[in-house]
Short mmCIF file of C-alpha atoms and ligand atoms in Angstrom, two decimals:
data_model
loop_
_atom_site.label_atom_id
_atom_site.label_comp_id
_atom_site.label_asym_id
_atom_site.label_seq_id
_atom_site.Cartn_x
_atom_site.Cartn_y
_atom_site.Cartn_z
CA MET A 145 53.70 -309.08 -132.69
CA ARG A 146 56.14 -311.73 -131.49
CA LYS A 147 55.61 -313.67 -134.69
CA THR A 148 56.58 -310.64 -136.75
CA VAL A 149 59.75 -310.06 -134.76
CA LEU A 150 60.72 -313.71 -135.18
CA ALA A 151 59.97 -313.47 -138.87
CA LEU A 152 62.15 -310.40 -139.09
CA MET A 153 65.01 -312.11 -137.26
CA ALA A 154 64.70 -315.15 -139.50
CA ALA A 155 64.74 -312.91 -142.53
CA LEU A 156 67.83 -311.10 -141.29
CA ILE A 157 69.64 -314.35 -140.60
CA ALA A 158 68.68 -315.60 -144.03
CA SER A 159 69.98 -312.46 -145.66
CA PRO A 160 72.55 -310.73 -143.46
CA SER A 161 73.42 -307.51 -145.17
CA TRP A 162 74.54 -304.08 -144.16
CA SER A 163 72.89 -302.39 -147.05
CA ASP A 164 69.29 -303.34 -146.60
CA THR A 165 66.80 -300.50 -146.91
CA LEU A 166 63.94 -299.86 -144.53
CA ILE A 167 61.25 -297.45 -145.69
CA GLN A 168 59.27 -296.33 -142.64
CA ASN A 169 56.31 -294.10 -142.03
CA ILE A 170 54.40 -295.12 -145.13
CA ASN A 171 50.76 -295.82 -145.81
CA GLY A 172 51.36 -299.13 -147.57
CA ILE A 173 48.41 -300.58 -149.47
CA GLN A 174 48.20 -303.76 -151.51
CA VAL A 175 45.88 -306.67 -152.18
CA GLY A 176 46.60 -309.69 -150.00
CA THR A 177 46.40 -313.33 -151.04
CA ASP A 178 42.81 -313.33 -149.77
CA GLY A 179 41.83 -310.55 -152.19
CA LYS A 180 41.37 -308.04 -149.36
CA ILE A 181 43.25 -304.78 -148.85
CA GLU A 182 46.35 -305.33 -146.75
CA GLN A 183 47.99 -302.34 -145.03
CA PHE A 184 51.55 -301.91 -143.85
CA ASP A 185 53.61 -299.05 -142.54
CA ALA A 186 57.15 -300.19 -143.28
CA LEU A 187 58.90 -302.09 -146.05
CA LEU A 188 62.28 -303.81 -145.67
CA ILE A 189 64.21 -304.38 -148.89
CA GLY A 190 67.36 -306.48 -149.27
CA ASP A 191 70.35 -305.21 -151.20
CA ASN A 192 69.47 -307.83 -153.83
CA GLY A 193 66.43 -305.70 -154.73
CA ARG A 194 63.93 -308.13 -153.24
CA VAL A 195 61.42 -307.65 -150.46
CA ILE A 196 62.56 -309.03 -147.09
CA ASN A 197 59.28 -308.22 -145.37
CA ILE A 198 56.48 -305.72 -144.83
CA PHE A 199 55.37 -304.66 -141.37
CA ARG A 200 51.82 -304.03 -140.42
CA PRO A 201 50.67 -300.96 -138.50
CA GLU A 202 50.44 -302.88 -135.23
CA ALA A 203 53.76 -304.65 -135.67
CA ASP A 204 56.50 -303.90 -133.24
CA TYR A 205 59.50 -304.24 -135.47
CA ALA A 206 63.10 -303.30 -134.78
CA VAL A 207 65.19 -301.28 -137.18
CA PRO A 208 67.83 -303.71 -138.45
CA THR A 209 71.37 -302.70 -137.52
CA GLY A 210 73.11 -300.87 -140.32
CA ALA A 211 70.03 -300.60 -142.49
CA ASN A 212 69.60 -297.57 -144.64
CA VAL A 213 66.45 -295.99 -143.15
CA ILE A 214 64.19 -293.81 -145.29
CA ASP A 215 61.30 -291.75 -143.94
CA GLY A 216 58.37 -292.18 -146.31
CA GLY A 217 56.79 -288.98 -145.03
CA GLY A 218 53.45 -290.70 -144.49
CA HIS A 219 52.89 -291.06 -148.24
CA THR A 220 50.90 -293.87 -149.78
CA LEU A 221 52.95 -296.74 -151.23
CA LEU A 222 51.50 -299.26 -153.69
CA PRO A 223 53.02 -302.27 -155.49
CA GLY A 224 54.21 -301.30 -158.98
CA LEU A 225 51.27 -301.31 -161.36
CA ILE A 226 51.28 -303.88 -164.15
CA ASP A 227 49.57 -303.16 -167.44
CA ALA A 228 48.47 -306.51 -168.82
CA HIS A 229 48.09 -305.22 -172.37
CA GLY A 230 50.12 -302.44 -173.95
CA HIS A 231 52.11 -301.73 -177.06
CA VAL A 232 55.49 -300.61 -175.76
CA LEU A 233 57.27 -299.53 -178.92
CA GLY A 234 53.97 -298.15 -180.23
CA LEU A 235 53.81 -295.93 -177.16
CA GLY A 236 57.33 -294.65 -177.78
CA PHE A 237 56.86 -294.13 -181.51
CA SER A 238 53.51 -292.41 -181.07
CA ALA A 239 55.03 -290.06 -178.50
CA LEU A 240 57.58 -289.12 -181.14
CA GLN A 241 54.98 -288.82 -183.95
CA LEU A 242 52.29 -286.30 -184.80
CA ASP A 243 49.84 -286.52 -181.90
CA LEU A 244 46.21 -286.31 -183.02
CA VAL A 245 44.59 -287.49 -179.78
CA GLY A 246 41.74 -285.19 -178.83
CA THR A 247 41.42 -283.45 -182.21
CA SER A 248 38.11 -281.62 -182.01
CA SER A 249 37.33 -281.45 -185.74
CA LEU A 250 38.73 -282.13 -189.21
CA ASP A 251 40.02 -278.53 -189.24
CA ASP A 252 41.85 -279.16 -185.98
CA LEU A 253 43.49 -282.26 -187.52
CA LYS A 254 44.57 -280.20 -190.54
CA LYS A 255 45.98 -277.46 -188.32
CA ARG A 256 48.08 -279.93 -186.32
CA LEU A 257 49.27 -281.62 -189.52
CA ARG A 258 50.36 -278.27 -190.99
CA ALA A 259 52.26 -277.33 -187.82
CA TYR A 260 54.03 -280.72 -187.64
CA ALA A 261 54.98 -280.64 -191.35
CA THR A 262 56.49 -277.16 -190.89
CA ALA A 263 58.36 -278.25 -187.76
CA HIS A 264 59.73 -281.44 -189.41
CA PRO A 265 60.86 -280.38 -192.90
CA ASP A 266 63.28 -283.35 -193.12
CA ALA A 267 60.81 -286.13 -192.23
CA ARG A 268 60.50 -288.26 -195.38
CA TRP A 269 57.12 -289.56 -194.25
CA ILE A 270 54.75 -287.86 -191.85
CA LEU A 271 53.21 -290.40 -189.48
CA GLY A 272 50.62 -289.58 -186.90
CA ARG A 273 47.98 -291.25 -184.79
CA GLY A 274 45.09 -290.71 -182.46
CA TRP A 275 42.28 -289.08 -184.46
CA ASN A 276 38.71 -290.11 -183.72
CA GLN A 277 35.99 -288.77 -185.98
CA GLU A 278 33.40 -289.78 -183.37
CA LEU A 279 34.55 -286.76 -181.33
CA TRP A 280 34.04 -284.33 -184.21
CA PRO A 281 30.91 -282.23 -184.89
CA VAL A 282 30.70 -283.88 -188.34
CA LYS A 283 31.38 -287.56 -187.65
CA GLN A 284 32.84 -288.29 -191.08
CA PHE A 285 36.06 -290.15 -191.77
CA PRO A 286 38.84 -287.91 -193.15
CA THR A 287 39.84 -288.48 -196.79
CA ALA A 288 42.99 -288.36 -198.92
CA ALA A 289 41.78 -285.07 -200.40
CA ASP A 290 41.54 -283.55 -196.91
CA LEU A 291 45.20 -284.40 -196.28
CA ASP A 292 46.33 -283.37 -199.79
CA SER A 293 44.99 -279.88 -199.12
CA VAL A 294 47.60 -279.55 -196.34
CA VAL A 295 50.56 -281.73 -197.41
CA SER A 296 51.00 -282.96 -200.98
CA ASP A 297 54.79 -283.04 -201.41
CA ARG A 298 55.45 -286.12 -199.24
CA PRO A 299 53.53 -289.12 -197.91
CA VAL A 300 51.25 -288.71 -194.88
CA VAL A 301 49.66 -291.65 -193.00
CA LEU A 302 47.49 -290.95 -189.97
CA GLU A 303 46.19 -293.78 -187.79
CA ARG A 304 42.81 -293.75 -186.09
CA VAL A 305 42.88 -293.84 -182.26
CA ASP A 306 42.04 -297.57 -182.14
CA GLY A 307 44.67 -298.55 -184.71
CA HIS A 308 42.02 -300.20 -186.89
CA ALA A 309 41.96 -297.58 -189.67
CA VAL A 310 44.41 -295.18 -191.29
CA VAL A 311 43.93 -292.28 -193.67
CA ALA A 312 46.62 -291.69 -196.30
CA ASN A 313 47.28 -288.78 -198.66
CA SER A 314 47.78 -289.21 -202.41
CA ALA A 315 51.58 -289.22 -202.12
CA ALA A 316 51.42 -292.12 -199.63
CA MET A 317 49.05 -294.10 -201.85
CA LYS A 318 51.32 -293.44 -204.83
CA ALA A 319 54.37 -294.67 -202.88
CA ALA A 320 52.38 -297.77 -201.88
CA GLY A 321 51.21 -298.43 -205.45
CA VAL A 322 47.55 -298.08 -204.48
CA THR A 323 45.35 -296.97 -207.41
CA PRO A 324 41.58 -296.51 -207.81
CA GLU A 325 41.59 -300.07 -209.21
CA THR A 326 43.08 -301.57 -206.04
CA LYS A 327 40.55 -303.99 -204.51
CA SER A 328 39.78 -304.20 -200.80
CA PRO A 329 41.31 -307.37 -199.34
CA PRO A 330 39.18 -309.86 -197.36
CA GLY A 331 38.63 -308.44 -193.87
CA GLY A 332 39.36 -304.89 -194.96
CA ARG A 333 38.07 -301.95 -196.97
CA ILE A 334 39.32 -298.89 -198.83
CA GLU A 335 37.35 -295.67 -199.32
CA ASN A 336 38.71 -292.26 -200.39
CA GLY A 337 42.11 -292.78 -198.81
CA LEU A 338 40.74 -294.50 -195.69
CA PHE A 339 42.12 -298.01 -195.10
CA VAL A 340 40.29 -300.21 -192.60
CA ASP A 341 41.64 -303.32 -190.82
CA ASN A 342 43.19 -305.77 -193.32
CA ALA A 343 43.46 -302.98 -195.91
CA ILE A 344 45.84 -300.99 -193.68
CA GLU A 345 48.77 -303.11 -194.74
CA LEU A 346 48.36 -302.00 -198.37
CA VAL A 347 49.65 -298.58 -197.39
CA SER A 348 51.58 -299.27 -194.16
CA LYS A 349 53.93 -301.69 -195.95
CA ALA A 350 55.33 -298.73 -197.92
CA VAL A 351 56.37 -296.85 -194.77
CA PRO A 352 60.13 -297.20 -194.40
CA PRO A 353 60.87 -299.36 -191.33
CA ALA A 354 62.24 -297.65 -188.24
CA THR A 355 66.00 -297.85 -187.90
CA ALA A 356 67.49 -299.62 -184.86
CA ALA A 357 68.42 -296.23 -183.44
CA GLU A 358 64.83 -294.99 -183.86
CA SER A 359 63.52 -298.14 -182.10
CA ASP A 360 65.96 -297.64 -179.23
CA GLN A 361 64.81 -294.04 -178.92
CA ALA A 362 61.16 -295.15 -178.90
CA LEU A 363 61.75 -297.81 -176.21
CA ALA A 364 63.54 -295.28 -174.00
CA LYS A 365 60.70 -292.78 -174.48
CA ALA A 366 58.09 -295.45 -173.66
CA GLN A 367 59.88 -296.40 -170.43
CA ASP A 368 60.04 -292.74 -169.35
CA ILE A 369 56.29 -292.40 -169.85
CA LEU A 370 55.44 -295.68 -168.09
CA LEU A 371 57.66 -294.96 -165.09
CA SER A 372 56.09 -291.51 -164.66
CA TYR A 373 52.72 -293.28 -164.32
CA GLY A 374 53.97 -295.91 -161.87
CA VAL A 375 53.86 -298.78 -164.36
CA THR A 376 56.66 -301.24 -163.56
CA GLY A 377 55.54 -304.20 -165.67
CA VAL A 378 53.78 -304.64 -169.01
CA GLY A 379 52.26 -307.43 -171.08
CA SER A 380 53.88 -306.27 -174.30
CA MET A 381 51.46 -307.13 -177.09
CA SER A 382 52.01 -307.67 -180.82
CA THR A 383 55.77 -307.44 -180.46
CA SER A 384 57.66 -307.48 -183.77
CA LEU A 385 61.15 -308.86 -184.28
CA ALA A 386 62.48 -305.29 -184.49
CA ASP A 387 60.75 -304.49 -181.16
CA TRP A 388 62.14 -307.65 -179.54
CA ASN A 389 65.64 -306.81 -180.77
CA ALA A 390 65.35 -303.30 -179.31
CA MET A 391 64.29 -304.85 -175.98
CA ARG A 392 67.26 -307.22 -176.08
CA ARG A 393 69.66 -304.35 -176.82
CA ALA A 394 68.23 -302.35 -173.92
CA GLY A 395 68.55 -305.39 -171.63
CA GLU A 396 72.16 -306.03 -172.65
CA ALA A 397 73.02 -302.38 -172.05
CA GLY A 398 71.28 -302.28 -168.66
CA ARG A 399 68.75 -299.75 -169.98
CA LEU A 400 65.68 -301.93 -169.50
CA ASN A 401 63.89 -300.97 -166.31
CA VAL A 402 60.23 -301.82 -166.89
CA ARG A 403 59.62 -305.59 -166.78
CA LEU A 404 58.26 -306.86 -170.08
CA MET A 405 56.23 -310.04 -170.56
CA VAL A 406 56.36 -310.27 -174.30
CA TYR A 407 53.75 -311.60 -176.76
CA ALA A 408 55.04 -311.98 -180.31
CA ASP A 409 53.02 -310.61 -183.20
CA ALA A 410 51.39 -313.77 -184.59
CA LEU A 411 53.79 -316.49 -185.75
CA GLY A 412 56.28 -314.01 -187.22
CA LEU A 413 59.00 -314.61 -184.62
CA LEU A 414 58.85 -318.43 -184.53
CA GLY A 415 61.98 -318.64 -186.68
CA GLU A 416 63.98 -316.45 -184.28
CA VAL A 417 62.35 -317.35 -180.96
CA PRO A 418 60.87 -320.84 -181.36
CA ASN A 419 59.87 -321.29 -177.69
CA PRO A 420 59.21 -319.13 -174.64
CA THR A 421 62.48 -317.81 -173.22
CA ASP A 422 63.62 -317.80 -169.61
CA TRP A 423 63.49 -314.51 -167.80
CA LEU A 424 66.43 -312.36 -168.92
CA TYR A 425 68.32 -309.45 -167.36
CA ARG A 426 67.28 -310.02 -163.74
CA ASP A 427 63.65 -310.66 -164.67
CA ARG A 428 63.29 -307.64 -166.96
CA LEU A 429 62.35 -309.47 -170.16
CA ARG A 430 60.71 -312.71 -171.18
CA MET A 431 59.12 -313.96 -174.38
CA VAL A 432 56.07 -315.72 -173.01
CA GLY A 433 53.41 -315.96 -175.69
CA ILE A 434 51.93 -315.22 -179.08
CA LYS A 435 49.20 -312.74 -179.92
CA PHE A 436 46.54 -313.40 -182.55
CA TYR A 437 43.55 -311.39 -183.79
CA ALA A 438 40.06 -312.82 -184.18
CA ASP A 439 38.43 -309.58 -185.39
CA GLY A 440 38.75 -305.80 -185.66
CA ALA A 441 37.35 -303.07 -183.42
CA LEU A 442 33.94 -301.60 -182.76
CA GLY A 443 34.69 -298.00 -183.85
CA SER A 444 35.45 -298.97 -187.45
CA ARG A 445 32.71 -301.68 -187.37
CA GLY A 446 35.41 -304.33 -187.65
CA ALA A 447 34.33 -306.16 -184.48
CA TRP A 448 32.69 -309.45 -185.50
CA LEU A 449 29.16 -309.66 -184.08
CA LYS A 450 26.65 -312.51 -183.86
CA GLN A 451 23.90 -310.16 -185.09
CA PRO A 452 24.14 -307.18 -187.51
CA TYR A 453 25.32 -303.76 -186.37
CA SER A 454 22.41 -301.66 -185.15
CA ASP A 455 23.70 -298.61 -187.05
CA LYS A 456 24.67 -300.52 -190.21
CA PRO A 457 22.42 -303.56 -190.59
CA GLU A 458 24.16 -304.80 -193.73
CA THR A 459 27.27 -305.85 -191.78
CA ARG A 460 28.22 -308.06 -188.84
CA GLY A 461 31.82 -306.86 -188.92
CA LEU A 462 34.97 -308.72 -189.91
CA GLN A 463 35.73 -312.36 -189.22
CA PHE A 464 39.51 -312.71 -189.53
CA HIS A 465 39.81 -316.52 -189.54
CA SER A 466 37.64 -319.55 -190.14
CA ASP A 467 37.21 -321.76 -187.05
CA ALA A 468 39.63 -324.29 -188.53
CA GLU A 469 42.24 -321.63 -189.30
CA MET A 470 41.97 -320.12 -185.82
CA PHE A 471 42.45 -323.53 -184.25
CA GLN A 472 45.45 -324.30 -186.46
CA LEU A 473 47.17 -321.03 -185.51
CA ALA A 474 46.52 -321.51 -181.81
CA GLU A 475 47.55 -325.17 -181.89
CA MET A 476 50.83 -324.27 -183.60
CA ALA A 477 51.62 -321.71 -180.87
CA ALA A 478 50.56 -324.06 -178.07
CA ALA A 479 52.66 -326.91 -179.45
CA HIS A 480 55.71 -324.63 -179.20
CA GLY A 481 54.92 -324.09 -175.53
CA PHE A 482 53.66 -320.52 -175.89
CA GLN A 483 50.86 -318.89 -173.99
CA ILE A 484 48.23 -317.52 -176.37
CA ALA A 485 46.63 -314.08 -176.24
CA THR A 486 43.90 -313.49 -178.79
CA HIS A 487 42.28 -310.15 -179.56
CA ALA A 488 38.48 -310.54 -179.62
CA ILE A 489 36.04 -307.63 -179.39
CA GLY A 490 32.71 -308.73 -180.89
CA ASP A 491 30.52 -311.44 -179.35
CA ALA A 492 31.00 -313.74 -182.37
CA ALA A 493 34.80 -313.37 -182.17
CA ASN A 494 34.75 -314.04 -178.42
CA ALA A 495 32.65 -317.18 -178.91
CA GLN A 496 35.04 -318.44 -181.58
CA VAL A 497 38.10 -317.87 -179.40
CA ILE A 498 36.47 -319.53 -176.38
CA SER A 499 35.66 -322.59 -178.53
CA THR A 500 39.25 -322.69 -179.78
CA TYR A 501 40.63 -322.54 -176.24
CA GLU A 502 38.14 -325.18 -175.03
CA GLN A 503 39.59 -327.56 -177.58
CA LEU A 504 43.17 -326.70 -176.60
CA THR A 505 42.36 -327.19 -172.92
CA LYS A 506 41.39 -330.81 -173.60
CA LYS A 507 44.92 -331.41 -174.83
CA TYR A 508 47.01 -329.03 -172.71
CA GLY A 509 45.08 -328.62 -169.45
CA THR A 510 43.84 -325.44 -167.80
CA ASN A 511 47.13 -323.90 -166.65
CA ARG A 512 48.25 -322.65 -170.04
CA ARG A 513 46.42 -319.44 -169.12
CA TRP A 514 44.82 -318.79 -172.50
CA ARG A 515 44.04 -315.09 -172.69
CA ILE A 516 41.34 -313.15 -174.48
CA GLU A 517 42.43 -309.59 -175.11
CA HIS A 518 39.67 -306.99 -174.65
CA PHE A 519 36.67 -309.33 -174.32
CA GLN A 520 34.60 -306.19 -174.90
CA ILE A 521 31.30 -307.48 -176.21
CA ALA A 522 30.41 -310.96 -174.98
CA ASP A 523 27.20 -312.89 -175.31
CA PRO A 524 26.20 -313.31 -171.61
CA ALA A 525 25.70 -317.01 -172.37
CA ASP A 526 29.40 -317.35 -173.22
CA ILE A 527 30.86 -315.75 -170.07
CA PRO A 528 30.44 -318.87 -167.86
CA ARG A 529 32.58 -320.79 -170.39
CA LEU A 530 35.74 -318.85 -169.42
CA ALA A 531 36.60 -320.33 -166.02
CA PRO A 532 36.27 -324.05 -166.85
CA ALA A 533 38.76 -323.63 -169.71
CA GLY A 534 41.12 -321.54 -167.55
CA ILE A 535 40.65 -318.50 -169.80
CA ILE A 536 41.81 -315.11 -168.54
CA ALA A 537 39.85 -312.01 -169.56
CA SER A 538 42.39 -309.25 -170.22
CA MET A 539 40.30 -306.08 -170.20
CA GLN A 540 40.84 -302.31 -170.32
CA PRO A 541 38.55 -300.20 -168.12
CA THR A 542 39.17 -296.96 -170.03
CA HIS A 543 37.89 -298.58 -173.24
CA GLN A 544 34.50 -298.65 -171.55
CA THR A 545 34.49 -294.95 -170.68
CA SER A 546 35.84 -293.97 -174.13
CA ASP A 547 33.52 -296.24 -176.09
CA ARG A 548 30.19 -296.19 -174.29
CA LEU A 549 28.29 -293.79 -176.59
CA MET A 550 29.71 -295.43 -179.70
CA ALA A 551 28.95 -298.90 -178.29
CA GLU A 552 25.33 -297.90 -177.69
CA LYS A 553 25.02 -296.86 -181.34
CA ARG A 554 26.79 -299.88 -182.80
CA LEU A 555 24.98 -302.43 -180.61
CA GLY A 556 21.63 -300.83 -179.81
CA PRO A 557 20.06 -300.94 -176.35
CA ASN A 558 19.40 -304.70 -176.13
CA ARG A 559 22.90 -306.03 -176.58
CA LEU A 560 24.78 -304.29 -173.77
CA ALA A 561 24.38 -306.95 -171.07
CA GLY A 562 27.74 -308.57 -171.85
CA ALA A 563 29.53 -305.32 -172.73
CA TYR A 564 32.67 -304.50 -170.71
CA ALA A 565 31.19 -306.87 -168.12
CA TRP A 566 33.99 -306.91 -165.52
CA GLN A 567 31.89 -307.83 -162.50
CA THR A 568 30.06 -310.59 -164.39
CA VAL A 569 33.42 -311.99 -165.47
CA LEU A 570 34.64 -312.04 -161.86
CA LYS A 571 31.39 -313.54 -160.56
CA SER A 572 31.67 -316.31 -163.16
CA GLY A 573 34.93 -317.35 -161.45
CA ALA A 574 37.18 -316.33 -164.34
CA LYS A 575 40.45 -314.49 -163.78
CA LEU A 576 40.61 -310.83 -164.73
CA ALA A 577 43.65 -308.77 -165.72
CA PHE A 578 43.48 -305.02 -166.33
CA GLY A 579 45.48 -302.77 -168.60
CA THR A 580 45.09 -299.81 -170.91
CA ASP A 581 45.97 -300.98 -174.44
CA PHE A 582 48.32 -297.98 -174.64
CA PRO A 583 48.80 -296.07 -176.87
CA VAL A 584 45.15 -296.62 -177.85
CA GLU A 585 44.36 -295.17 -174.43
CA SER A 586 46.72 -293.27 -172.12
CA SER A 587 49.13 -295.59 -170.30
CA ASN A 588 48.24 -293.91 -167.00
CA PRO A 589 46.64 -296.68 -164.88
CA PHE A 590 44.85 -294.36 -162.47
CA PRO A 591 42.03 -293.26 -164.82
CA GLY A 592 41.60 -297.02 -165.41
CA LEU A 593 41.31 -297.78 -161.70
CA SER A 594 38.81 -294.93 -161.44
CA ALA A 595 36.74 -296.15 -164.40
CA ALA A 596 36.82 -299.67 -162.95
CA VAL A 597 35.21 -298.62 -159.67
CA SER A 598 32.82 -296.02 -161.09
CA ARG A 599 32.01 -296.79 -164.76
CA GLN A 600 32.46 -293.02 -165.13
CA ASP A 601 34.99 -290.98 -167.07
CA MET A 602 37.37 -288.47 -165.51
CA GLU A 603 34.63 -285.84 -165.52
CA GLY A 604 32.25 -288.14 -163.64
CA GLN A 605 30.08 -288.93 -166.68
CA PRO A 606 27.56 -290.44 -166.80
CA PRO A 607 26.11 -289.75 -163.34
CA GLY A 608 25.77 -293.01 -161.42
CA GLY A 609 27.98 -294.84 -163.92
CA TRP A 610 27.28 -296.67 -167.18
CA ILE A 611 25.66 -300.07 -166.39
CA PRO A 612 26.83 -299.64 -162.78
CA ALA A 613 26.26 -303.31 -161.91
CA GLU A 614 29.51 -304.01 -163.75
CA ARG A 615 31.58 -301.80 -161.45
CA VAL A 616 34.22 -303.61 -159.41
CA THR A 617 35.45 -302.75 -155.93
CA PHE A 618 38.77 -300.95 -155.45
CA GLU A 619 40.29 -304.20 -154.17
CA GLN A 620 39.16 -306.04 -157.30
CA ALA A 621 40.46 -303.25 -159.54
CA LEU A 622 43.88 -303.07 -157.84
CA GLN A 623 44.08 -306.87 -157.86
CA ALA A 624 43.48 -306.93 -161.64
CA TYR A 625 46.16 -304.25 -162.09
CA THR A 626 48.76 -306.03 -159.92
CA ARG A 627 48.38 -309.70 -158.97
CA GLY A 628 45.93 -310.41 -161.81
CA ALA A 629 48.16 -308.88 -164.46
CA ALA A 630 51.20 -310.72 -163.03
CA PHE A 631 49.30 -314.03 -163.12
CA ALA A 632 48.24 -313.36 -166.70
CA GLY A 633 51.94 -313.14 -167.60
CA PHE A 634 53.13 -316.17 -165.55
CA ALA A 635 54.98 -313.74 -163.25
CA GLU A 636 53.01 -314.00 -159.99
CA ASP A 637 56.00 -315.53 -158.18
CA LYS A 638 58.08 -312.43 -158.95
CA ILE A 639 55.84 -309.35 -159.07
CA GLY A 640 52.31 -308.13 -158.38
CA SER A 641 52.63 -307.78 -154.60
CA LEU A 642 55.24 -306.91 -151.98
CA GLU A 643 55.98 -310.21 -150.27
CA PRO A 644 59.20 -311.82 -149.04
CA GLY A 645 61.29 -312.92 -152.00
CA LYS A 646 59.43 -310.92 -154.65
CA TRP A 647 60.96 -307.92 -156.36
CA ALA A 648 60.69 -304.61 -154.53
CA ASP A 649 58.83 -302.88 -157.36
CA PHE A 650 56.61 -300.14 -155.95
CA VAL A 651 55.34 -296.60 -156.33
CA ILE A 652 54.79 -293.72 -153.96
CA VAL A 653 51.74 -291.63 -154.80
CA ASP A 654 50.27 -288.32 -153.65
CA ARG A 655 46.96 -289.60 -152.23
CA ASP A 656 45.37 -292.64 -150.60
CA PRO A 657 43.35 -294.30 -153.37
CA THR A 658 41.10 -296.01 -150.81
CA LYS A 659 40.03 -292.68 -149.33
CA VAL A 660 39.27 -290.49 -152.36
CA ASP A 661 36.37 -290.26 -154.79
CA PRO A 662 36.74 -291.75 -158.30
CA GLN A 663 37.47 -288.38 -159.95
CA SER A 664 40.30 -287.76 -157.49
CA LEU A 665 41.55 -291.35 -157.88
CA ALA A 666 41.84 -290.75 -161.64
CA ARG A 667 44.09 -287.76 -160.95
CA THR A 668 46.49 -289.59 -158.63
CA GLN A 669 50.06 -288.43 -159.22
CA VAL A 670 53.03 -290.72 -158.90
CA LEU A 671 55.84 -289.19 -156.84
CA GLU A 672 58.42 -291.97 -157.08
CA THR A 673 58.78 -295.25 -158.96
CA TRP A 674 61.09 -297.98 -157.64
CA ILE A 675 62.12 -301.17 -159.40
CA ALA A 676 64.18 -303.93 -157.75
CA GLY A 677 64.63 -301.77 -154.66
CA LYS A 678 66.03 -298.79 -156.54
CA LYS A 679 64.38 -295.44 -157.11
CA ILE A 680 64.49 -295.01 -160.85
CA TRP A 681 61.99 -292.22 -161.40
CA GLU A 682 61.05 -289.22 -159.31
CA ARG A 683 58.65 -286.39 -160.04
CA ALA A 684 60.53 -283.14 -160.47
CA PRO A 685 59.43 -280.72 -157.76
CA SER A 686 57.53 -277.92 -159.48
CA ALA A 687 55.92 -274.90 -157.83
CA GLY A 688 55.04 -276.99 -154.78
CA THR A 689 51.78 -278.28 -156.24
CA GLU A 690 52.79 -281.83 -157.08
CA ARG A 691 53.36 -283.05 -153.57
CA GLY A 692 50.26 -281.41 -152.20
CA ARG A 693 46.88 -283.00 -152.06
ZN1 LIG B 724 46.21 -303.82 -178.18
#
């Protein structure tokens, strides 16, 4: 008790200010440095937006003279959640595009397309995303003819939910110069208007690029969505130059709230941004690394497997680079001082990326924090290779709940031991960071925390959880969504926990996540989101239900 008072006095002497803010009467919950849940019932924030201190339930602290005192009303307060892997502009653009998430059939897709085309008569191209034929009664990919029957007067391009396939109508293929003679490129395939993986570019390159104003609009929209879910930091993946420029404009104009740890899309930005940048705009933006792809995704059978697909034995998926090529790319990025984040889904892709990083570690040491994005299907024999090379597994719990039935089909029953193996990764001593891969999945972190502790979806399926040995504890899940994600972005000295000197980024939520069942955890509502000690988002009171249990 005495120690806390002394610490408080020292803090006040160090930072004498009349506009500090004390939030009292809160149920503060975070993960401590020891990995255990740490509770506190008051938070003192300096007028510089940084944490001065937290006070534990038993602490006898004095209200600093002149401080602005806020009654937290007993609500639960958590550190701001950090999504280690999301596509920020993609989230904004997809929110502004035709939304096909949850389409229940091909007819449903057509109905939504017709309605959008009618509502947007001036759109030169109709772009949409989010369909998933695996959810339809007839699990067949849509075709150009299907789209032509609804819209034939202008181009239509609709992306699959995982971003690894698009379907285009005839007008789009015509605009892109694709004919029946066009050959599938290596690592891709074309069939009846469907473009998979490396073939996507054949049609997507014809889409007129977004204007700067459209990018600005998308970034603003993305921030609104993220703040409403309590996400205060993001590992921004596959960032293009246009995206980066939009982020810079927002930073210059003081419109960047969410902190972005940026990973450039392959080597495309080296000319403009040859090395990692410092943190910009009071730690809102930093170019930190480069993102590569080792393979595709499981849904479109683009994930590169060691053994053939169980439901299509003639293929092992798509290998994007030879070992030598992969090493060259990574070495180029590492030599420029960048962190590297490589997408790998299949066990063969994961093994290749681990080998690449093992070689880099010999030259650059283990603190370059090489990241594998997704790490979905690993050969159990490869998992112990992560920690010695300092490799971080950047994983997305809701991929597991969305993919489990498809994964069973693609892999068969005997290859699931290293699938979405969060607990095995942790037990191996490797570092884990969680995220959502938005907009592939919703950017709401709470269904992810729920999936992480239960291996069940929001409806509680399957009973008992899918491969329940891979569940993690709530502490481990929150750690991966806060401290772990901050570490994965070289930001653990600034964010990820509420400690003296770190930014006062936090959220107030409507329930205590440590006291509810997984289905309730998934439905947690954010009431307020604060960044740098300022409330920048608040749930609009509506019919009195939001603030209730
Ligand atoms: Zn992604």
